[in-house]
mmCIF file of N, CA and C in Angstrom:
data_model
loop_
_atom_site.group_PDB
_atom_site.id
_atom_site.type_symbol
_atom_site.label_atom_id
_atom_site.label_comp_id
_atom_site.label_asym_id
_atom_site.label_seq_id
_atom_site.Cartn_x
_atom_site.Cartn_y
_atom_site.Cartn_z
ATOM 1 N N MET V 1 -50.878 -28.062 44.545
ATOM 2 C CA MET V 1 -49.912 -29.002 46.419
ATOM 3 C C MET V 1 -49.215 -27.322 46.422
ATOM 4 N N GLY V 2 -48.970 -27.527 47.964
ATOM 5 C CA GLY V 2 -48.766 -26.283 48.832
ATOM 6 C C GLY V 2 -46.892 -26.311 48.815
ATOM 7 N N ASN V 3 -46.489 -26.172 49.743
ATOM 8 C CA ASN V 3 -45.141 -25.503 50.210
ATOM 9 C C ASN V 3 -45.505 -27.291 51.135
ATOM 10 N N ARG V 4 -43.889 -27.838 50.595
ATOM 11 C CA ARG V 4 -43.241 -28.983 51.074
ATOM 12 C C ARG V 4 -42.621 -28.660 52.816
ATOM 13 N N ILE V 5 -42.808 -29.349 53.865
ATOM 14 C CA ILE V 5 -41.689 -28.546 54.995
ATOM 15 C C ILE V 5 -41.747 -30.344 55.598
ATOM 16 N N THR V 6 -41.747 -31.449 55.565
ATOM 17 C CA THR V 6 -41.368 -32.863 55.676
ATOM 18 C C THR V 6 -40.881 -33.781 54.259
ATOM 19 N N ILE V 7 -40.345 -34.803 54.627
ATOM 20 C CA ILE V 7 -39.834 -35.276 53.831
ATOM 21 C C ILE V 7 -40.332 -36.647 54.397
ATOM 22 N N ASP V 8 -42.366 -37.056 53.376
ATOM 23 C CA ASP V 8 -42.473 -37.972 54.120
ATOM 24 C C ASP V 8 -41.539 -40.004 53.378
ATOM 25 N N SER V 9 -43.065 -40.639 53.739
ATOM 26 C CA SER V 9 -42.815 -41.594 53.418
ATOM 27 C C SER V 9 -42.470 -41.491 51.620
ATOM 28 N N ALA V 10 -43.837 -40.757 50.763
ATOM 29 C CA ALA V 10 -43.432 -40.964 49.206
ATOM 30 C C ALA V 10 -42.472 -40.528 48.544
ATOM 31 N N THR V 11 -41.737 -39.365 49.188
ATOM 32 C CA THR V 11 -40.474 -39.267 49.504
ATOM 33 C C THR V 11 -40.050 -40.144 48.801
ATOM 34 N N MET V 12 -39.355 -40.859 49.835
ATOM 35 C CA MET V 12 -38.531 -41.983 50.174
ATOM 36 C C MET V 12 -39.264 -43.151 49.608
ATOM 37 N N MET V 13 -40.434 -43.626 49.393
ATOM 38 C CA MET V 13 -40.859 -44.764 47.385
ATOM 39 C C MET V 13 -40.397 -44.577 46.671
ATOM 40 N N ASN V 14 -40.251 -42.832 47.016
ATOM 41 C CA ASN V 14 -40.069 -41.802 44.843
ATOM 42 C C ASN V 14 -39.115 -42.290 44.962
ATOM 43 N N LYS V 15 -38.113 -42.066 45.630
ATOM 44 C CA LYS V 15 -36.795 -42.372 45.449
ATOM 45 C C LYS V 15 -35.891 -43.423 45.264
ATOM 46 N N GLY V 16 -36.947 -44.537 46.304
ATOM 47 C CA GLY V 16 -35.838 -45.776 46.278
ATOM 48 C C GLY V 16 -36.729 -46.575 44.692
ATOM 49 N N PHE V 17 -37.544 -45.519 43.598
ATOM 50 C CA PHE V 17 -37.587 -45.968 42.274
ATOM 51 C C PHE V 17 -36.945 -45.885 41.249
ATOM 52 N N GLU V 18 -36.507 -44.325 41.374
ATOM 53 C CA GLU V 18 -35.692 -44.074 41.109
ATOM 54 C C GLU V 18 -34.078 -44.713 40.449
ATOM 55 N N VAL V 19 -34.252 -45.297 42.166
ATOM 56 C CA VAL V 19 -32.777 -46.166 42.336
ATOM 57 C C VAL V 19 -32.912 -47.473 41.488
ATOM 58 N N ILE V 20 -33.879 -47.831 40.858
ATOM 59 C CA ILE V 20 -33.898 -49.037 40.973
ATOM 60 C C ILE V 20 -33.868 -48.622 39.365
ATOM 61 N N GLU V 21 -35.044 -47.719 38.818
ATOM 62 C CA GLU V 21 -35.244 -47.179 37.286
ATOM 63 C C GLU V 21 -33.911 -47.386 37.187
ATOM 64 N N ALA V 22 -32.803 -46.238 37.270
ATOM 65 C CA ALA V 22 -31.160 -45.654 36.976
ATOM 66 C C ALA V 22 -30.394 -47.506 37.876
ATOM 67 N N ARG V 23 -30.933 -48.764 37.861
ATOM 68 C CA ARG V 23 -29.689 -49.580 37.899
ATOM 69 C C ARG V 23 -30.495 -50.452 37.225
ATOM 70 N N TRP V 24 -31.689 -50.536 36.418
ATOM 71 C CA TRP V 24 -31.775 -51.847 35.938
ATOM 72 C C TRP V 24 -32.430 -51.188 34.299
ATOM 73 N N LEU V 25 -32.643 -49.973 34.095
ATOM 74 C CA LEU V 25 -32.822 -49.117 32.824
ATOM 75 C C LEU V 25 -31.917 -48.725 32.408
ATOM 76 N N PHE V 26 -30.528 -47.909 33.105
ATOM 77 C CA PHE V 26 -29.272 -47.642 32.298
ATOM 78 C C PHE V 26 -27.610 -48.238 32.321
ATOM 79 N N GLY V 27 -28.770 -50.140 33.380
ATOM 80 C CA GLY V 27 -27.584 -50.712 33.813
ATOM 81 C C GLY V 27 -26.022 -50.425 34.761
ATOM 82 N N MET V 28 -26.022 -49.787 35.593
ATOM 83 C CA MET V 28 -25.995 -48.359 36.411
ATOM 84 C C MET V 28 -25.549 -49.351 37.420
ATOM 85 N N ARG V 29 -24.215 -49.757 38.188
ATOM 86 C CA ARG V 29 -23.867 -50.139 39.490
ATOM 87 C C ARG V 29 -24.826 -49.100 40.338
ATOM 88 N N PRO V 30 -25.049 -50.010 41.639
ATOM 89 C CA PRO V 30 -25.142 -49.885 42.859
ATOM 90 C C PRO V 30 -24.140 -48.174 43.028
ATOM 91 N N ASP V 31 -23.050 -48.797 43.283
ATOM 92 C CA ASP V 31 -22.270 -47.299 44.034
ATOM 93 C C ASP V 31 -21.491 -46.257 43.082
ATOM 94 N N GLN V 32 -22.600 -46.669 40.999
ATOM 95 C CA GLN V 32 -22.515 -45.623 40.944
ATOM 96 C C GLN V 32 -23.533 -44.330 40.887
ATOM 97 N N ILE V 33 -24.113 -45.069 42.322
ATOM 98 C CA ILE V 33 -25.764 -44.036 42.091
ATOM 99 C C ILE V 33 -26.051 -42.983 43.683
ATOM 100 N N ASP V 34 -26.163 -42.118 43.297
ATOM 101 C CA ASP V 34 -25.834 -41.181 44.977
ATOM 102 C C ASP V 34 -27.441 -40.677 44.566
ATOM 103 N N VAL V 35 -28.532 -40.497 45.614
ATOM 104 C CA VAL V 35 -30.088 -40.460 46.129
ATOM 105 C C VAL V 35 -29.323 -38.943 47.055
ATOM 106 N N VAL V 36 -29.879 -37.666 45.930
ATOM 107 C CA VAL V 36 -29.871 -36.439 47.784
ATOM 108 C C VAL V 36 -31.782 -35.710 46.633
ATOM 109 N N ILE V 37 -32.414 -35.625 47.602
ATOM 110 C CA ILE V 37 -33.914 -34.824 48.632
ATOM 111 C C ILE V 37 -32.984 -33.883 48.378
ATOM 112 N N HIS V 38 -33.621 -32.855 47.177
ATOM 113 C CA HIS V 38 -33.567 -31.773 47.472
ATOM 114 C C HIS V 38 -35.489 -31.001 48.124
ATOM 115 N N PRO V 39 -34.606 -29.696 48.660
ATOM 116 C CA PRO V 39 -35.414 -29.441 49.684
ATOM 117 C C PRO V 39 -36.917 -28.932 49.556
ATOM 118 N N GLN V 40 -37.098 -28.228 47.582
ATOM 119 C CA GLN V 40 -37.960 -27.075 46.936
ATOM 120 C C GLN V 40 -38.589 -28.246 46.344
ATOM 121 N N SER V 41 -38.064 -29.365 45.824
ATOM 122 C CA SER V 41 -37.901 -30.200 44.732
ATOM 123 C C SER V 41 -38.290 -29.834 43.150
ATOM 124 N N THR V 42 -37.795 -29.008 43.339
ATOM 125 C CA THR V 42 -37.126 -28.310 41.702
ATOM 126 C C THR V 42 -35.756 -28.729 41.604
ATOM 127 N N ILE V 43 -34.902 -29.894 42.118
ATOM 128 C CA ILE V 43 -34.082 -31.003 41.090
ATOM 129 C C ILE V 43 -34.538 -31.824 41.152
ATOM 130 N N HIS V 44 -35.109 -32.769 39.953
ATOM 131 C CA HIS V 44 -35.574 -33.880 39.422
ATOM 132 C C HIS V 44 -34.702 -34.455 38.926
ATOM 133 N N SER V 45 -33.754 -34.791 38.236
ATOM 134 C CA SER V 45 -32.635 -35.132 37.858
ATOM 135 C C SER V 45 -31.663 -35.436 37.554
ATOM 136 N N MET V 46 -30.212 -35.233 38.080
ATOM 137 C CA MET V 46 -29.140 -34.787 37.678
ATOM 138 C C MET V 46 -27.856 -35.698 37.006
ATOM 139 N N VAL V 47 -27.349 -35.630 36.114
ATOM 140 C CA VAL V 47 -25.987 -37.041 35.656
ATOM 141 C C VAL V 47 -24.447 -35.817 35.493
ATOM 142 N N GLU V 48 -23.905 -36.924 36.506
ATOM 143 C CA GLU V 48 -22.033 -36.260 35.684
ATOM 144 C C GLU V 48 -22.097 -37.023 34.717
ATOM 145 N N TYR V 49 -21.059 -36.670 34.213
ATOM 146 C CA TYR V 49 -20.047 -37.148 32.551
ATOM 147 C C TYR V 49 -18.655 -37.646 33.798
ATOM 148 N N VAL V 50 -18.128 -38.431 32.525
ATOM 149 C CA VAL V 50 -16.237 -38.523 32.784
ATOM 150 C C VAL V 50 -16.067 -36.959 33.022
ATOM 151 N N ASP V 51 -15.981 -36.371 32.364
ATOM 152 C CA ASP V 51 -15.388 -34.811 32.670
ATOM 153 C C ASP V 51 -15.665 -34.256 34.215
ATOM 154 N N GLY V 52 -16.650 -34.485 34.764
ATOM 155 C CA GLY V 52 -17.560 -33.898 35.414
ATOM 156 C C GLY V 52 -18.309 -33.028 35.604
ATOM 157 N N SER V 53 -18.117 -32.524 34.620
ATOM 158 C CA SER V 53 -19.593 -32.244 33.566
ATOM 159 C C SER V 53 -21.073 -32.072 34.400
ATOM 160 N N VAL V 54 -21.365 -31.686 34.978
ATOM 161 C CA VAL V 54 -23.283 -32.047 35.617
ATOM 162 C C VAL V 54 -24.596 -31.428 35.017
ATOM 163 N N LEU V 55 -25.436 -32.328 34.325
ATOM 164 C CA LEU V 55 -26.238 -31.668 33.645
ATOM 165 C C LEU V 55 -27.632 -31.908 35.205
ATOM 166 N N ALA V 56 -28.636 -31.073 34.666
ATOM 167 C CA ALA V 56 -29.458 -31.270 35.554
ATOM 168 C C ALA V 56 -31.583 -30.819 35.014
ATOM 169 N N ALA V 57 -31.979 -31.142 34.952
ATOM 170 C CA ALA V 57 -33.647 -31.377 34.894
ATOM 171 C C ALA V 57 -33.708 -30.285 35.956
ATOM 172 N N THR V 58 -34.688 -29.560 35.978
ATOM 173 C CA THR V 58 -35.264 -28.933 36.262
ATOM 174 C C THR V 58 -36.002 -28.349 36.756
ATOM 175 N N ARG V 59 -36.852 -28.047 36.998
ATOM 176 C CA ARG V 59 -38.522 -27.309 37.249
ATOM 177 C C ARG V 59 -39.528 -27.252 38.229
ATOM 178 N N PRO V 60 -40.785 -26.634 38.450
ATOM 179 C CA PRO V 60 -40.738 -26.165 39.737
ATOM 180 C C PRO V 60 -41.535 -27.602 39.556
ATOM 181 N N HIS V 61 -41.915 -27.993 41.255
ATOM 182 C CA HIS V 61 -42.296 -29.065 41.386
ATOM 183 C C HIS V 61 -43.849 -29.363 41.355
ATOM 184 N N GLY V 62 -44.655 -30.868 41.180
ATOM 185 C CA GLY V 62 -45.702 -30.619 40.665
ATOM 186 C C GLY V 62 -45.801 -31.820 39.138
ATOM 187 N N HIS V 63 -47.081 -32.136 38.616
ATOM 188 C CA HIS V 63 -47.211 -33.038 38.382
ATOM 189 C C HIS V 63 -47.774 -32.287 36.331
ATOM 190 N N ALA V 64 -47.757 -31.106 36.428
ATOM 191 C CA ALA V 64 -47.499 -30.565 35.524
ATOM 192 C C ALA V 64 -47.314 -30.606 33.962
ATOM 193 N N HIS V 65 -45.955 -30.331 33.947
ATOM 194 C CA HIS V 65 -44.766 -30.865 33.468
ATOM 195 C C HIS V 65 -44.869 -31.536 32.133
ATOM 196 N N ALA V 66 -45.202 -33.188 33.500
ATOM 197 C CA ALA V 66 -45.598 -33.948 32.754
ATOM 198 C C ALA V 66 -46.088 -35.187 32.164
ATOM 199 N N HIS V 67 -47.185 -34.159 32.458
ATOM 200 C CA HIS V 67 -48.724 -34.059 32.114
ATOM 201 C C HIS V 67 -49.197 -33.473 30.530
ATOM 202 N N SER V 68 -48.815 -32.264 30.991
ATOM 203 C CA SER V 68 -48.346 -31.373 29.323
ATOM 204 C C SER V 68 -47.623 -32.650 28.344
ATOM 205 N N ILE V 69 -46.455 -32.556 28.462
ATOM 206 C CA ILE V 69 -45.587 -33.093 27.510
ATOM 207 C C ILE V 69 -46.271 -34.991 27.414
ATOM 208 N N CYS V 70 -47.556 -36.153 28.280
ATOM 209 C CA CYS V 70 -48.868 -36.865 27.858
ATOM 210 C C CYS V 70 -48.913 -36.467 27.034
ATOM 211 N N VAL V 71 -49.982 -35.941 26.907
ATOM 212 C CA VAL V 71 -50.950 -34.999 26.965
ATOM 213 C C VAL V 71 -50.309 -33.958 24.746
ATOM 214 N N ASN V 72 -49.641 -33.654 24.797
ATOM 215 C CA ASN V 72 -49.079 -33.305 23.238
ATOM 216 C C ASN V 72 -48.414 -34.444 22.673
ATOM 217 N N LEU V 73 -48.105 -35.003 23.831
ATOM 218 C CA LEU V 73 -48.042 -36.253 22.843
ATOM 219 C C LEU V 73 -48.775 -37.856 22.054
ATOM 220 N N SER V 74 -49.889 -37.270 22.794
ATOM 221 C CA SER V 74 -50.634 -38.038 22.076
ATOM 222 C C SER V 74 -50.995 -37.156 20.823
ATOM 223 N N ARG V 75 -51.461 -35.853 21.093
ATOM 224 C CA ARG V 75 -52.424 -35.058 19.773
ATOM 225 C C ARG V 75 -50.986 -35.262 18.917
ATOM 226 N N THR V 76 -49.831 -35.129 18.326
ATOM 227 C CA THR V 76 -48.584 -35.616 17.684
ATOM 228 C C THR V 76 -48.125 -37.245 16.902
ATOM 229 N N SER V 77 -48.163 -37.908 18.228
ATOM 230 C CA SER V 77 -48.419 -38.860 17.641
ATOM 231 C C SER V 77 -48.533 -39.883 16.498
ATOM 232 N N GLY V 78 -50.590 -39.382 17.666
ATOM 233 C CA GLY V 78 -51.773 -39.931 17.013
ATOM 234 C C GLY V 78 -51.872 -42.037 18.484
ATOM 235 N N ILE V 79 -51.434 -41.572 19.183
ATOM 236 C CA ILE V 79 -51.236 -42.301 19.999
ATOM 237 C C ILE V 79 -52.936 -42.519 20.738
#
């Protein structure tokens, strides 16, 4: 994957899916969800706690990290 220079429809569709996930998987109200598009695609999620602290999941863009989790999970869990 090369450098991203635009926000395309796939990015917007992915954000839509993430809002749906947050709503239904975590029981959040729509007014509790903010959508932010990080230009370099290195911030994948952020959670703000009641005390105001923020935890962010960051890593370089691409699917290598997600694929490595799947491969290693299958090796360790016997899937």
